[in-house]
């Protein structure tokens, strides 16, 4: 199974730590290559080291998760799994092609399903590139 490179973007350190631990425990095929506490940090990191997926919070001081997607003109070269405490952004997230939407506190079963969906999508895209 191919290793999936991920970045966690969340302004709250405790949330980043909790998600990182969940991923380590339940999703061994996901490698956290960076963590960011703001949209500006994320943009800089994403432009230098593009991951396969970002776990993205919505509400952050200054700029929000949708501002990050807008920076890439909503044509992100990575998948997006939203991790947020706010259910009201779900429809907007899927309009902007979010792969999944996890409510905090993140349920391990939902995280596993989201990562499985991500693995399947990456596998399908790899197969399609070969033909």
PDB file of C-alpha atoms in Angstrom:
ATOM      1  CA  UNK A   1       0.000   0.000   0.000  1.00  0.00           C
ATOM      2  CA  UNK A   2       1.372   3.349  -1.044  1.00  0.00           C
ATOM      3  CA  UNK A   3       2.166   5.923   1.636  1.00  0.00           C
ATOM      4  CA  UNK A   4      -0.129   8.971   1.567  1.00  0.00           C
ATOM      5  CA  UNK A   5       1.498  12.323   2.355  1.00  0.00           C
ATOM      6  CA  UNK A   6      -0.688  14.638   4.438  1.00  0.00           C
ATOM      7  CA  UNK A   7      -0.661  18.108   5.970  1.00  0.00           C
ATOM      8  CA  UNK A   8      -2.844  19.149   8.901  1.00  0.00           C
ATOM      9  CA  UNK A   9      -4.089  22.755   8.813  1.00  0.00           C
ATOM     10  CA  UNK A  10      -5.737  23.902  12.049  1.00  0.00           C
ATOM     11  CA  UNK A  11      -5.164  26.993  14.164  1.00  0.00           C
ATOM     12  CA  UNK A  12      -5.645  25.079  17.431  1.00  0.00           C
ATOM     13  CA  UNK A  13      -2.599  23.115  18.526  1.00  0.00           C
ATOM     14  CA  UNK A  14      -4.633  20.620  20.602  1.00  0.00           C
ATOM     15  CA  UNK A  15      -6.728  19.771  17.534  1.00  0.00           C
ATOM     16  CA  UNK A  16      -3.602  19.226  15.420  1.00  0.00           C
ATOM     17  CA  UNK A  17      -2.123  16.957  18.094  1.00  0.00           C
ATOM     18  CA  UNK A  18      -5.358  14.970  18.498  1.00  0.00           C
ATOM     19  CA  UNK A  19      -5.788  14.454  14.744  1.00  0.00           C
ATOM     20  CA  UNK A  20      -2.129  13.539  14.317  1.00  0.00           C
ATOM     21  CA  UNK A  21      -2.468  10.866  17.037  1.00  0.00           C
ATOM     22  CA  UNK A  22      -5.657   9.468  15.475  1.00  0.00           C
ATOM     23  CA  UNK A  23      -4.002   9.240  12.072  1.00  0.00           C
ATOM     24  CA  UNK A  24      -0.922   7.527  13.523  1.00  0.00           C
ATOM     25  CA  UNK A  25      -3.071   5.021  15.410  1.00  0.00           C
ATOM     26  CA  UNK A  26      -5.744   4.214  12.822  1.00  0.00           C
ATOM     27  CA  UNK A  27      -4.266   5.144   9.423  1.00  0.00           C
ATOM     28  CA  UNK A  28      -0.726   3.733   9.159  1.00  0.00           C
ATOM     29  CA  UNK A  29      -0.610   4.438   5.413  1.00  0.00           C
ATOM     30  CA  UNK A  30      -0.847   8.204   6.081  1.00  0.00           C
ATOM     31  CA  UNK A  31       2.318  10.137   6.815  1.00  0.00           C
ATOM     32  CA  UNK A  32       1.948  13.640   8.290  1.00  0.00           C
ATOM     33  CA  UNK A  33       4.649  15.641   6.534  1.00  0.00           C
ATOM     34  CA  UNK A  34       3.739  19.018   8.048  1.00  0.00           C
ATOM     35  CA  UNK A  35       1.332  20.868  10.318  1.00  0.00           C
ATOM     36  CA  UNK A  36       0.213  24.462   9.841  1.00  0.00           C
ATOM     37  CA  UNK A  37      -1.575  26.828  12.193  1.00  0.00           C
ATOM     38  CA  UNK A  38      -2.800  29.294   9.556  1.00  0.00           C
ATOM     39  CA  UNK A  39      -3.799  29.628   5.915  1.00  0.00           C
ATOM     40  CA  UNK A  40      -0.638  31.625   5.155  1.00  0.00           C
ATOM     41  CA  UNK A  41       1.577  28.893   6.632  1.00  0.00           C
ATOM     42  CA  UNK A  42      -0.384  26.286   4.660  1.00  0.00           C
ATOM     43  CA  UNK A  43      -0.043  28.129   1.346  1.00  0.00           C
ATOM     44  CA  UNK A  44       3.712  28.438   1.816  1.00  0.00           C
ATOM     45  CA  UNK A  45       4.037  24.778   2.800  1.00  0.00           C
ATOM     46  CA  UNK A  46       1.774  23.521   0.003  1.00  0.00           C
ATOM     47  CA  UNK A  47       3.718  25.433  -2.639  1.00  0.00           C
ATOM     48  CA  UNK A  48       7.013  23.939  -1.403  1.00  0.00           C
ATOM     49  CA  UNK A  49       5.894  20.402  -0.538  1.00  0.00           C
ATOM     50  CA  UNK A  50       2.638  19.365  -2.176  1.00  0.00           C
ATOM     51  CA  UNK A  51       0.927  16.540  -0.267  1.00  0.00           C
ATOM     52  CA  UNK A  52      -1.637  14.017  -1.430  1.00  0.00           C
ATOM     53  CA  UNK A  53      -4.194  15.390   1.043  1.00  0.00           C
ATOM     54  CA  UNK A  54      -4.756  18.178   3.530  1.00  0.00           C
ATOM     55  CA  UNK A  55      -6.868  17.870   6.643  1.00  0.00           C
ATOM     56  CA  UNK A  56      -8.324  21.369   6.709  1.00  0.00           C
ATOM     57  CA  UNK A  57     -10.099  23.302   9.440  1.00  0.00           C
ATOM     58  CA  UNK A  58     -12.620  25.904   8.270  1.00  0.00           C
ATOM     59  CA  UNK A  59     -12.643  28.678  10.863  1.00  0.00           C
ATOM     60  CA  UNK A  60      -9.241  30.143  11.632  1.00  0.00           C
ATOM     61  CA  UNK A  61      -8.197  33.671  12.575  1.00  0.00           C
ATOM     62  CA  UNK A  62      -7.587  35.959   9.613  1.00  0.00           C
ATOM     63  CA  UNK A  63      -8.322  33.649   6.686  1.00  0.00           C
ATOM     64  CA  UNK A  64     -10.444  30.512   6.594  1.00  0.00           C
ATOM     65  CA  UNK A  65     -10.152  27.132   4.898  1.00  0.00           C
ATOM     66  CA  UNK A  66     -12.103  28.310   1.859  1.00  0.00           C
ATOM     67  CA  UNK A  67      -9.604  31.170   1.407  1.00  0.00           C
ATOM     68  CA  UNK A  68      -6.922  28.497   1.120  1.00  0.00           C
ATOM     69  CA  UNK A  69      -8.859  26.725  -1.638  1.00  0.00           C
ATOM     70  CA  UNK A  70      -9.479  30.061  -3.387  1.00  0.00           C
ATOM     71  CA  UNK A  71      -5.714  30.647  -3.466  1.00  0.00           C
ATOM     72  CA  UNK A  72      -5.486  27.623  -5.764  1.00  0.00           C
ATOM     73  CA  UNK A  73      -8.545  28.787  -7.762  1.00  0.00           C
ATOM     74  CA  UNK A  74     -10.412  25.771  -6.357  1.00  0.00           C
ATOM     75  CA  UNK A  75      -8.223  23.530  -8.579  1.00  0.00           C
ATOM     76  CA  UNK A  76      -6.147  22.078  -5.781  1.00  0.00           C
ATOM     77  CA  UNK A  77      -3.347  19.676  -6.701  1.00  0.00           C
ATOM     78  CA  UNK A  78      -4.237  17.709  -3.561  1.00  0.00           C
ATOM     79  CA  UNK A  79      -7.339  16.217  -1.965  1.00  0.00           C
ATOM     80  CA  UNK A  80      -9.133  18.015   0.863  1.00  0.00           C
ATOM     81  CA  UNK A  81     -10.704  16.457   3.936  1.00  0.00           C
ATOM     82  CA  UNK A  82     -12.317  19.094   6.098  1.00  0.00           C
ATOM     83  CA  UNK A  83     -12.023  18.667   9.860  1.00  0.00           C
ATOM     84  CA  UNK A  84     -14.200  21.195  11.632  1.00  0.00           C
ATOM     85  CA  UNK A  85     -16.595  21.700  14.521  1.00  0.00           C
ATOM     86  CA  UNK A  86     -19.120  23.419  12.234  1.00  0.00           C
ATOM     87  CA  UNK A  87     -21.607  21.355  10.254  1.00  0.00           C
ATOM     88  CA  UNK A  88     -23.008  24.367   8.372  1.00  0.00           C
ATOM     89  CA  UNK A  89     -20.027  24.469   5.978  1.00  0.00           C
ATOM     90  CA  UNK A  90     -20.520  20.919   4.652  1.00  0.00           C
ATOM     91  CA  UNK A  91     -22.526  21.809   1.537  1.00  0.00           C
ATOM     92  CA  UNK A  92     -20.055  24.534   0.574  1.00  0.00           C
ATOM     93  CA  UNK A  93     -17.150  22.142   1.172  1.00  0.00           C
ATOM     94  CA  UNK A  94     -18.568  19.543  -1.200  1.00  0.00           C
ATOM     95  CA  UNK A  95     -19.273  22.225  -3.807  1.00  0.00           C
ATOM     96  CA  UNK A  96     -15.546  22.853  -3.770  1.00  0.00           C
ATOM     97  CA  UNK A  97     -14.786  19.155  -4.264  1.00  0.00           C
ATOM     98  CA  UNK A  98     -13.926  18.171  -0.705  1.00  0.00           C
ATOM     99  CA  UNK A  99     -13.266  14.448  -0.510  1.00  0.00           C
ATOM    100  CA  UNK A 100     -14.829  14.247   2.949  1.00  0.00           C
ATOM    101  CA  UNK A 101     -16.059  16.326   5.875  1.00  0.00           C
ATOM    102  CA  UNK A 102     -15.292  15.209   9.430  1.00  0.00           C
ATOM    103  CA  UNK A 103     -16.826  16.881  12.453  1.00  0.00           C
ATOM    104  CA  UNK A 104     -14.721  17.457  15.571  1.00  0.00           C
ATOM    105  CA  UNK A 105     -14.100  15.624  17.718  1.00  0.00           C
ATOM    106  CA  UNK A 106     -13.083  13.361  14.842  1.00  0.00           C
ATOM    107  CA  UNK A 107     -14.557   9.880  15.110  1.00  0.00           C
ATOM    108  CA  UNK A 108     -11.905   7.210  14.362  1.00  0.00           C
ATOM    109  CA  UNK A 109     -14.338   5.173  12.222  1.00  0.00           C
ATOM    110  CA  UNK A 110     -15.162   8.212  10.087  1.00  0.00           C
ATOM    111  CA  UNK A 111     -11.459   9.012   9.742  1.00  0.00           C
ATOM    112  CA  UNK A 112     -10.737   5.450   8.617  1.00  0.00           C
ATOM    113  CA  UNK A 113     -13.573   5.640   6.038  1.00  0.00           C
ATOM    114  CA  UNK A 114     -12.312   8.988   4.723  1.00  0.00           C
ATOM    115  CA  UNK A 115      -8.756   7.692   4.360  1.00  0.00           C
ATOM    116  CA  UNK A 116     -10.031   4.526   2.682  1.00  0.00           C
ATOM    117  CA  UNK A 117     -11.959   6.692   0.198  1.00  0.00           C
ATOM    118  CA  UNK A 118      -8.777   8.709  -0.375  1.00  0.00           C
ATOM    119  CA  UNK A 119      -6.681   5.566  -0.905  1.00  0.00           C
ATOM    120  CA  UNK A 120      -9.216   4.254  -3.401  1.00  0.00           C
ATOM    121  CA  UNK A 121      -9.245   7.538  -5.323  1.00  0.00           C
ATOM    122  CA  UNK A 122      -5.437   7.672  -5.485  1.00  0.00           C
ATOM    123  CA  UNK A 123      -5.338   4.037  -6.617  1.00  0.00           C
ATOM    124  CA  UNK A 124      -7.950   4.666  -9.333  1.00  0.00           C
ATOM    125  CA  UNK A 125      -6.086   7.763 -10.573  1.00  0.00           C
ATOM    126  CA  UNK A 126      -2.823   5.811 -10.693  1.00  0.00           C
ATOM    127  CA  UNK A 127      -4.470   3.061 -12.743  1.00  0.00           C
ATOM    128  CA  UNK A 128      -5.990   5.623 -15.125  1.00  0.00           C
ATOM    129  CA  UNK A 129      -2.592   7.255 -15.705  1.00  0.00           C
ATOM    130  CA  UNK A 130      -1.173   3.913 -16.790  1.00  0.00           C
ATOM    131  CA  UNK A 131      -3.641   3.662 -19.679  1.00  0.00           C
TER     132      UNK A 131
END
